[in-house]
Amino acid sequence: MWISKIRHLFSILSLFILSTAVHAKWPEIPLPKDARLTVVSDQMILNGVEMKSWAINSWMPAEKTVEFYKKTWEKPTIENAPGFVESAFEGWHIISRLEGDYQITVQLDDSVLQTTKGLVAISKLPALKNPPAIGRGFPKVGEMQFINDIKAVDQNKKSRTIVARTTASVKKSVEHYRRVYKRKGWEEQTHQFAYEGQNKFGLLFNKRGKELNLTITRTSDKTDIVAVLVDY
């Protein structure tokens, strides 16, 4: 998932989180000629970090797009630091740059060479010394570790996606969430949704304009849980 790839970039540029300047507005994204941006999410919070994201498309070859950003971002914004950081991660060519308290990230699909196809994100770097707590309010089962907590608004539709890992089995997790959400007044709409033996199970709940989709999958000695809550 592209969101997890953007999250990975924060660790790459963690040495840059030194700026004290505050921008009143989000920075503008420089674009090559004929490039087009399409909104993916104009309001997102990834593990406490405010973000905006777009899809970028152009008939320009990806190599030329990379050259454009290298040239545009050649001048550094922080003394004794590069103007940009370039890296590769799981099929993406990534270029990132700091603009005051914001980080701009351009990641291009390595499998597309003759044109440009990818994603652009702007992240507001947190001023907190300690990372924010994630997974708050989500009921735990077994020994649970929260990996991602993503809040987004898309066309006035609010969503929250939680990715977690637990020591509890699929069966125990299913029983736990059925019990918890029934007690909270949610109506189950599963109807054997996404059931695949003992290693994978999906749960679907509804409650007054809200929908909760849980996918519970056994991997090795752990159980992965993805919860998607949508408020219509």
C-alpha positions as protocol buffer text, in pm:
chain_id: "A"
residue {
  index: 1
  type: MET
  ca { x: 0 y: 0 z: 0 }
}
residue {
  index: 2
  type: TRP
  ca { x: 139 y: 341 z: -97 }
}
residue {
  index: 3
  type: ILE
  ca { x: 66 y: 495 z: 244 }
}
residue {
  index: 4
  type: SER
  ca { x: 308 y: 255 z: 414 }
}
residue {
  index: 5
  type: LYS
  ca { x: 576 y: 354 z: 161 }
}
residue {
  index: 6
  type: ILE
  ca { x: 534 y: 723 z: 244 }
}
residue {
  index: 7
  type: ARG
  ca { x: 555 y: 638 z: 613 }
}
residue {
  index: 8
  type: HIS
  ca { x: 890 y: 467 z: 546 }
}
residue {
  index: 9
  type: LEU
  ca { x: 1026 y: 793 z: 407 }
}
residue {
  index: 10
  type: PHE
  ca { x: 993 y: 970 z: 742 }
}
residue {
  index: 11
  type: SER
  ca { x: 1269 y: 753 z: 886 }
}
residue {
  index: 12
  type: ILE
  ca { x: 1493 y: 825 z: 585 }
}
residue {
  index: 13
  type: LEU
  ca { x: 1465 y: 1200 z: 646 }
}
residue {
  index: 14
  type: SER
  ca { x: 1451 y: 1196 z: 1026 }
}
residue {
  index: 15
  type: LEU
  ca { x: 1788 y: 1373 z: 1042 }
}
residue {
  index: 16
  type: PHE
  ca { x: 1624 y: 1675 z: 879 }
}
residue {
  index: 17
  type: ILE
  ca { x: 1364 y: 1736 z: 1150 }
}
residue {
  index: 18
  type: LEU
  ca { x: 1564 y: 2027 z: 1288 }
}
residue {
  index: 19
  type: SER
  ca { x: 1388 y: 2326 z: 1139 }
}
residue {
  index: 20
  type: THR
  ca { x: 1212 y: 2572 z: 1368 }
}
residue {
  index: 21
  type: ALA
  ca { x: 1052 y: 2787 z: 1102 }
}
residue {
  index: 22
  type: VAL
  ca { x: 674 y: 2778 z: 1077 }
}
residue {
  index: 23
  type: HIS
  ca { x: 495 y: 2826 z: 747 }
}
residue {
  index: 24
  type: ALA
  ca { x: 144 y: 2970 z: 755 }
}
residue {
  index: 25
  type: LYS
  ca { x: 55 y: 2787 z: 435 }
}
residue {
  index: 26
  type: TRP
  ca { x: 139 y: 2450 z: 289 }
}
residue {
  index: 27
  type: PRO
  ca { x: 412 y: 2478 z: 23 }
}
residue {
  index: 28
  type: GLU
  ca { x: 332 y: 2464 z: -345 }
}
residue {
  index: 29
  type: ILE
  ca { x: 442 y: 2161 z: -547 }
}
residue {
  index: 30
  type: PRO
  ca { x: 661 y: 2237 z: -850 }
}
residue {
  index: 31
  type: LEU
  ca { x: 541 y: 2050 z: -1157 }
}
residue {
  index: 32
  type: PRO
  ca { x: 706 y: 1963 z: -1488 }
}
residue {
  index: 33
  type: LYS
  ca { x: 540 y: 2091 z: -1802 }
}
residue {
  index: 34
  type: ASP
  ca { x: 217 y: 1903 z: -1886 }
}
residue {
  index: 35
  type: ALA
  ca { x: 219 y: 1714 z: -1553 }
}
residue {
  index: 36
  type: ARG
  ca { x: -119 y: 1677 z: -1385 }
}
residue {
  index: 37
  type: LEU
  ca { x: -208 y: 1629 z: -1018 }
}
residue {
  index: 38
  type: THR
  ca { x: -524 y: 1451 z: -902 }
}
residue {
  index: 39
  type: VAL
  ca { x: -628 y: 1466 z: -538 }
}
residue {
  index: 40
  type: VAL
  ca { x: -594 y: 1139 z: -346 }
}
residue {
  index: 41
  type: SER
  ca { x: -661 y: 1291 z: -5 }
}
residue {
  index: 42
  type: ASP
  ca { x: -671 y: 1660 z: 82 }
}
residue {
  index: 43
  type: GLN
  ca { x: -676 y: 1586 z: 455 }
}
residue {
  index: 44
  type: MET
  ca { x: -501 y: 1289 z: 611 }
}
residue {
  index: 45
  type: ILE
  ca { x: -332 y: 1209 z: 941 }
}
residue {
  index: 46
  type: LEU
  ca { x: -80 y: 924 z: 933 }
}
residue {
  index: 47
  type: ASN
  ca { x: 36 y: 824 z: 1282 }
}
residue {
  index: 48
  type: GLY
  ca { x: -15 y: 1180 z: 1402 }
}
residue {
  index: 49
  type: VAL
  ca { x: 143 y: 1347 z: 1096 }
}
residue {
  index: 50
  type: GLU
  ca { x: -79 y: 1577 z: 885 }
}
residue {
  index: 51
  type: MET
  ca { x: -58 y: 1499 z: 514 }
}
residue {
  index: 52
  type: LYS
  ca { x: -203 y: 1579 z: 174 }
}
residue {
  index: 53
  type: SER
  ca { x: -153 y: 1355 z: -127 }
}
residue {
  index: 54
  type: TRP
  ca { x: -203 y: 1354 z: -502 }
}
residue {
  index: 55
  type: ALA
  ca { x: -151 y: 1124 z: -797 }
}
residue {
  index: 56
  type: ILE
  ca { x: 92 y: 1265 z: -1054 }
}
residue {
  index: 57
  type: ASN
  ca { x: 67 y: 1178 z: -1424 }
}
residue {
  index: 58
  type: SER
  ca { x: 252 y: 1306 z: -1731 }
}
residue {
  index: 59
  type: TRP
  ca { x: 345 y: 1197 z: -2082 }
}
residue {
  index: 60
  type: MET
  ca { x: 702 y: 1294 z: -1994 }
}
residue {
  index: 61
  type: PRO
  ca { x: 932 y: 992 z: -1935 }
}
residue {
  index: 62
  type: ALA
  ca { x: 991 y: 920 z: -1567 }
}
residue {
  index: 63
  type: GLU
  ca { x: 1364 y: 983 z: -1608 }
}
residue {
  index: 64
  type: LYS
  ca { x: 1294 y: 1340 z: -1727 }
}
residue {
  index: 65
  type: THR
  ca { x: 1060 y: 1397 z: -1432 }
}
residue {
  index: 66
  type: VAL
  ca { x: 1333 y: 1285 z: -1192 }
}
residue {
  index: 67
  type: GLU
  ca { x: 1578 y: 1524 z: -1361 }
}
residue {
  index: 68
  type: PHE
  ca { x: 1326 y: 1808 z: -1325 }
}
residue {
  index: 69
  type: TYR
  ca { x: 1300 y: 1763 z: -948 }
}
residue {
  index: 70
  type: LYS
  ca { x: 1675 y: 1722 z: -904 }
}
residue {
  index: 71
  type: LYS
  ca { x: 1734 y: 2050 z: -1084 }
}
residue {
  index: 72
  type: THR
  ca { x: 1447 y: 2233 z: -915 }
}
residue {
  index: 73
  type: TRP
  ca { x: 1552 y: 2118 z: -568 }
}
residue {
  index: 74
  type: GLU
  ca { x: 1926 y: 2147 z: -618 }
}
residue {
  index: 75
  type: LYS
  ca { x: 1959 y: 2440 z: -376 }
}
residue {
  index: 76
  type: PRO
  ca { x: 1932 y: 2320 z: -12 }
}
residue {
  index: 77
  type: THR
  ca { x: 1693 y: 2475 z: 240 }
}
residue {
  index: 78
  type: ILE
  ca { x: 1905 y: 2365 z: 538 }
}
residue {
  index: 79
  type: GLU
  ca { x: 2271 y: 2459 z: 580 }
}
residue {
  index: 80
  type: ASN
  ca { x: 2515 y: 2169 z: 526 }
}
residue {
  index: 81
  type: ALA
  ca { x: 2235 y: 1943 z: 403 }
}
residue {
  index: 82
  type: PRO
  ca { x: 2146 y: 1829 z: 50 }
}
residue {
  index: 83
  type: GLY
  ca { x: 1865 y: 1998 z: -139 }
}
residue {
  index: 84
  type: PHE
  ca { x: 1687 y: 1665 z: -174 }
}
residue {
  index: 85
  type: VAL
  ca { x: 1718 y: 1300 z: -77 }
}
residue {
  index: 86
  type: GLU
  ca { x: 1686 y: 1032 z: -345 }
}
residue {
  index: 87
  type: SER
  ca { x: 1616 y: 667 z: -273 }
}
residue {
  index: 88
  type: ALA
  ca { x: 1442 y: 352 z: -398 }
}
residue {
  index: 89
  type: PHE
  ca { x: 1188 y: 146 z: -209 }
}
residue {
  index: 90
  type: GLU
  ca { x: 983 y: -154 z: -326 }
}
residue {
  index: 91
  type: GLY
  ca { x: 940 y: -49 z: -688 }
}
residue {
  index: 92
  type: TRP
  ca { x: 929 y: 328 z: -627 }
}
residue {
  index: 93
  type: HIS
  ca { x: 1184 y: 595 z: -721 }
}
residue {
  index: 94
  type: ILE
  ca { x: 1162 y: 851 z: -440 }
}
residue {
  index: 95
  type: ILE
  ca { x: 1274 y: 1213 z: -415 }
}
residue {
  index: 96
  type: SER
  ca { x: 1204 y: 1412 z: -99 }
}
residue {
  index: 97
  type: ARG
  ca { x: 1275 y: 1768 z: 12 }
}
residue {
  index: 98
  type: LEU
  ca { x: 1214 y: 1982 z: 318 }
}
residue {
  index: 99
  type: GLU
  ca { x: 1041 y: 2318 z: 286 }
}
residue {
  index: 100
  type: GLY
  ca { x: 1043 y: 2476 z: 632 }
}
residue {
  index: 101
  type: ASP
  ca { x: 826 y: 2257 z: 855 }
}
residue {
  index: 102
  type: TYR
  ca { x: 696 y: 2055 z: 559 }
}
residue {
  index: 103
  type: GLN
  ca { x: 831 y: 1760 z: 366 }
}
residue {
  index: 104
  type: ILE
  ca { x: 746 y: 1714 z: -2 }
}
residue {
  index: 105
  type: THR
  ca { x: 780 y: 1360 z: -134 }
}
residue {
  index: 106
  type: VAL
  ca { x: 757 y: 1254 z: -498 }
}
residue {
  index: 107
  type: GLN
  ca { x: 752 y: 882 z: -564 }
}
residue {
  index: 108
  type: LEU
  ca { x: 741 y: 744 z: -917 }
}
residue {
  index: 109
  type: ASP
  ca { x: 646 y: 397 z: -1027 }
}
residue {
  index: 110
  type: ASP
  ca { x: 965 y: 221 z: -1144 }
}
residue {
  index: 111
  type: SER
  ca { x: 767 y: -11 z: -1372 }
}
residue {
  index: 112
  type: VAL
  ca { x: 650 y: 283 z: -1584 }
}
residue {
  index: 113
  type: LEU
  ca { x: 937 y: 431 z: -1789 }
}
residue {
  index: 114
  type: GLN
  ca { x: 793 y: 593 z: -2101 }
}
residue {
  index: 115
  type: THR
  ca { x: 554 y: 815 z: -1904 }
}
residue {
  index: 116
  type: THR
  ca { x: 533 y: 949 z: -1549 }
}
residue {
  index: 117
  type: LYS
  ca { x: 302 y: 783 z: -1298 }
}
residue {
  index: 118
  type: GLY
  ca { x: 327 y: 814 z: -924 }
}
residue {
  index: 119
  type: LEU
  ca { x: 231 y: 995 z: -607 }
}
residue {
  index: 120
  type: VAL
  ca { x: 311 y: 1326 z: -442 }
}
residue {
  index: 121
  type: ALA
  ca { x: 267 y: 1394 z: -71 }
}
residue {
  index: 122
  type: ILE
  ca { x: 322 y: 1691 z: 157 }
}
residue {
  index: 123
  type: SER
  ca { x: 373 y: 1612 z: 525 }
}
residue {
  index: 124
  type: LYS
  ca { x: 368 y: 1860 z: 810 }
}
residue {
  index: 125
  type: LEU
  ca { x: 660 y: 1760 z: 1028 }
}
residue {
  index: 126
  type: PRO
  ca { x: 552 y: 1718 z: 1390 }
}
residue {
  index: 127
  type: ALA
  ca { x: 696 y: 1948 z: 1655 }
}
residue {
  index: 128
  type: LEU
  ca { x: 646 y: 1678 z: 1920 }
}
residue {
  index: 129
  type: LYS
  ca { x: 955 y: 1529 z: 2081 }
}
residue {
  index: 130
  type: ASN
  ca { x: 770 y: 1203 z: 2141 }
}
residue {
  index: 131
  type: PRO
  ca { x: 571 y: 1022 z: 1871 }
}
residue {
  index: 132
  type: PRO
  ca { x: 192 y: 1040 z: 1917 }
}
residue {
  index: 133
  type: ALA
  ca { x: 4 y: 738 z: 2050 }
}
residue {
  index: 134
  type: ILE
  ca { x: -160 y: 541 z: 1771 }
}
residue {
  index: 135
  type: GLY
  ca { x: -453 y: 300 z: 1785 }
}
residue {
  index: 136
  type: ARG
  ca { x: -622 y: 502 z: 2058 }
}
residue {
  index: 137
  type: GLY
  ca { x: -978 y: 385 z: 2126 }
}
residue {
  index: 138
  type: PHE
  ca { x: -947 y: 64 z: 1925 }
}
residue {
  index: 139
  type: PRO
  ca { x: -1022 y: -246 z: 2136 }
}
residue {
  index: 140
  type: LYS
  ca { x: -721 y: -471 z: 2187 }
}
residue {
  index: 141
  type: VAL
  ca { x: -713 y: -848 z: 2177 }
}
residue {
  index: 142
  type: GLY
  ca { x: -414 y: -1051 z: 2299 }
}
residue {
  index: 143
  type: GLU
  ca { x: -77 y: -875 z: 2307 }
}
residue {
  index: 144
  type: MET
  ca { x: -137 y: -616 z: 2037 }
}
residue {
  index: 145
  type: GLN
  ca { x: 106 y: -387 z: 1857 }
}
residue {
  index: 146
  type: PHE
  ca { x: -28 y: -99 z: 1648 }
}
residue {
  index: 147
  type: ILE
  ca { x: 160 y: -43 z: 1321 }
}
residue {
  index: 148
  type: ASN
  ca { x: -38 y: 227 z: 1140 }
}
residue {
  index: 149
  type: ASP
  ca { x: -323 y: 462 z: 1226 }
}
residue {
  index: 150
  type: ILE
  ca { x: -446 y: 662 z: 927 }
}
residue {
  index: 151
  type: LYS
  ca { x: -724 y: 922 z: 936 }
}
residue {
  index: 152
  type: ALA
  ca { x: -846 y: 1075 z: 612 }
}
residue {
  index: 153
  type: VAL
  ca { x: -1123 y: 1292 z: 469 }
}
residue {
  index: 154
  type: ASP
  ca { x: -1229 y: 1235 z: 110 }
}
residue {
  index: 155
  type: GLN
  ca { x: -1523 y: 1433 z: -29 }
}
residue {
  index: 156
  type: ASN
  ca { x: -1661 y: 1489 z: 324 }
}
residue {
  index: 157
  type: LYS
  ca { x: -1637 y: 1117 z: 399 }
}
residue {
  index: 158
  type: LYS
  ca { x: -1424 y: 1048 z: 704 }
}
residue {
  index: 159
  type: SER
  ca { x: -1228 y: 726 z: 736 }
}
residue {
  index: 160
  type: ARG
  ca { x: -981 y: 568 z: 975 }
}
residue {
  index: 161
  type: THR
  ca { x: -760 y: 269 z: 893 }
}
residue {
  index: 162
  type: ILE
  ca { x: -581 y: 83 z: 1170 }
}
residue {
  index: 163
  type: VAL
  ca { x: -318 y: -185 z: 1104 }
}
residue {
  index: 164
  type: ALA
  ca { x: -222 y: -398 z: 1404 }
}
residue {
  index: 165
  type: ARG
  ca { x: -63 y: -729 z: 1496 }
}
residue {
  index: 166
  type: THR
  ca { x: -158 y: -956 z: 1785 }
}
residue {
  index: 167
  type: THR
  ca { x: -64 y: -1285 z: 1948 }
}
residue {
  index: 168
  type: ALA
  ca { x: -432 y: -1390 z: 1958 }
}
residue {
  index: 169
  type: SER
  ca { x: -557 y: -1648 z: 1707 }
}
residue {
  index: 170
  type: VAL
  ca { x: -798 y: -1567 z: 1425 }
}
residue {
  index: 171
  type: LYS
  ca { x: -1078 y: -1751 z: 1609 }
}
residue {
  index: 172
  type: LYS
  ca { x: -1018 y: -1566 z: 1936 }
}
residue {
  index: 173
  type: SER
  ca { x: -994 y: -1231 z: 1756 }
}
residue {
  index: 174
  type: VAL
  ca { x: -1320 y: -1289 z: 1566 }
}
residue {
  index: 175
  type: GLU
  ca { x: -1501 y: -1386 z: 1886 }
}
residue {
  index: 176
  type: HIS
  ca { x: -1358 y: -1084 z: 2069 }
}
residue {
  index: 177
  type: TYR
  ca { x: -1463 y: -826 z: 1810 }
}
residue {
  index: 178
  type: ARG
  ca { x: -1806 y: -977 z: 1763 }
}
residue {
  index: 179
  type: ARG
  ca { x: -1862 y: -955 z: 2139 }
}
residue {
  index: 180
  type: VAL
  ca { x: -1717 y: -604 z: 2174 }
}
residue {
  index: 181
  type: TYR
  ca { x: -1903 y: -442 z: 1885 }
}
residue {
  index: 182
  type: LYS
  ca { x: -2233 y: -615 z: 1963 }
}
residue {
  index: 183
  type: ARG
  ca { x: -2207 y: -468 z: 2312 }
}
residue {
  index: 184
  type: LYS
  ca { x: -2140 y: -125 z: 2157 }
}
residue {
  index: 185
  type: GLY
  ca { x: -2459 y: -147 z: 1953 }
}
residue {
  index: 186
  type: TRP
  ca { x: -2311 y: -234 z: 1613 }
}
residue {
  index: 187
  type: GLU
  ca { x: -2508 y: -467 z: 1382 }
}
residue {
  index: 188
  type: GLU
  ca { x: -2306 y: -740 z: 1212 }
}
residue {
  index: 189
  type: GLN
  ca { x: -2349 y: -768 z: 834 }
}
residue {
  index: 190
  type: THR
  ca { x: -2080 y: -1028 z: 772 }
}
residue {
  index: 191
  type: HIS
  ca { x: -2272 y: -1323 z: 623 }
}
residue {
  index: 192
  type: GLN
  ca { x: -1950 y: -1532 z: 605 }
}
residue {
  index: 193
  type: PHE
  ca { x: -1780 y: -1242 z: 429 }
}
residue {
  index: 194
  type: ALA
  ca { x: -1422 y: -1322 z: 316 }
}
residue {
  index: 195
  type: TYR
  ca { x: -1401 y: -1644 z: 515 }
}
residue {
  index: 196
  type: GLU
  ca { x: -1106 y: -1862 z: 413 }
}
residue {
  index: 197
  type: GLY
  ca { x: -1066 y: -2155 z: 649 }
}
residue {
  index: 198
  type: GLN
  ca { x: -898 y: -2094 z: 984 }
}
residue {
  index: 199
  type: ASN
  ca { x: -636 y: -1847 z: 862 }
}
residue {
  index: 200
  type: LYS
  ca { x: -846 y: -1556 z: 740 }
}
residue {
  index: 201
  type: PHE
  ca { x: -1177 y: -1402 z: 834 }
}
residue {
  index: 202
  type: GLY
  ca { x: -1357 y: -1078 z: 755 }
}
residue {
  index: 203
  type: LEU
  ca { x: -1612 y: -900 z: 972 }
}
residue {
  index: 204
  type: LEU
  ca { x: -1849 y: -623 z: 866 }
}
residue {
  index: 205
  type: PHE
  ca { x: -2047 y: -406 z: 1108 }
}
residue {
  index: 206
  type: ASN
  ca { x: -2285 y: -111 z: 1065 }
}
residue {
  index: 207
  type: LYS
  ca { x: -2410 y: 151 z: 1308 }
}
residue {
  index: 208
  type: ARG
  ca { x: -2606 y: 469 z: 1220 }
}
residue {
  index: 209
  type: GLY
  ca { x: -2421 y: 571 z: 904 }
}
residue {
  index: 210
  type: LYS
  ca { x: -2091 y: 416 z: 1004 }
}
residue {
  index: 211
  type: GLU
  ca { x: -1931 y: 102 z: 861 }
}
residue {
  index: 212
  type: LEU
  ca { x: -1653 y: -104 z: 1014 }
}
residue {
  index: 213
  type: ASN
  ca { x: -1466 y: -361 z: 806 }
}
residue {
  index: 214
  type: LEU
  ca { x: -1224 y: -595 z: 986 }
}
residue {
  index: 215
  type: THR
  ca { x: -987 y: -830 z: 804 }
}
residue {
  index: 216
  type: ILE
  ca { x: -814 y: -1079 z: 1033 }
}
residue {
  index: 217
  type: THR
  ca { x: -532 y: -1291 z: 886 }
}
residue {
  index: 218
  type: ARG
  ca { x: -295 y: -1541 z: 1042 }
}
residue {
  index: 219
  type: THR
  ca { x: 68 y: -1499 z: 932 }
}
residue {
  index: 220
  type: SER
  ca { x: 330 y: -1725 z: 1085 }
}
residue {
  index: 221
  type: ASP
  ca { x: 294 y: -1702 z: 1464 }
}
residue {
  index: 222
  type: LYS
  ca { x: 105 y: -1370 z: 1462 }
}
residue {
  index: 223
  type: THR
  ca { x: -234 y: -1243 z: 1352 }
}
residue {
  index: 224
  type: ASP
  ca { x: -262 y: -928 z: 1140 }
}
residue {
  index: 225
  type: ILE
  ca { x: -570 y: -710 z: 1177 }
}
residue {
  index: 226
  type: VAL
  ca { x: -675 y: -434 z: 939 }
}
residue {
  index: 227
  type: ALA
  ca { x: -972 y: -225 z: 1056 }
}
residue {
  index: 228
  type: VAL
  ca { x: -1135 y: 30 z: 824 }
}
residue {
  index: 229
  type: LEU
  ca { x: -1394 y: 261 z: 980 }
}
residue {
  index: 230
  type: VAL
  ca { x: -1592 y: 484 z: 740 }
}
residue {
  index: 231
  type: ASP
  ca { x: -1828 y: 757 z: 855 }
}
residue {
  index: 232
  type: TYR
  ca { x: -2076 y: 836 z: 580 }
}
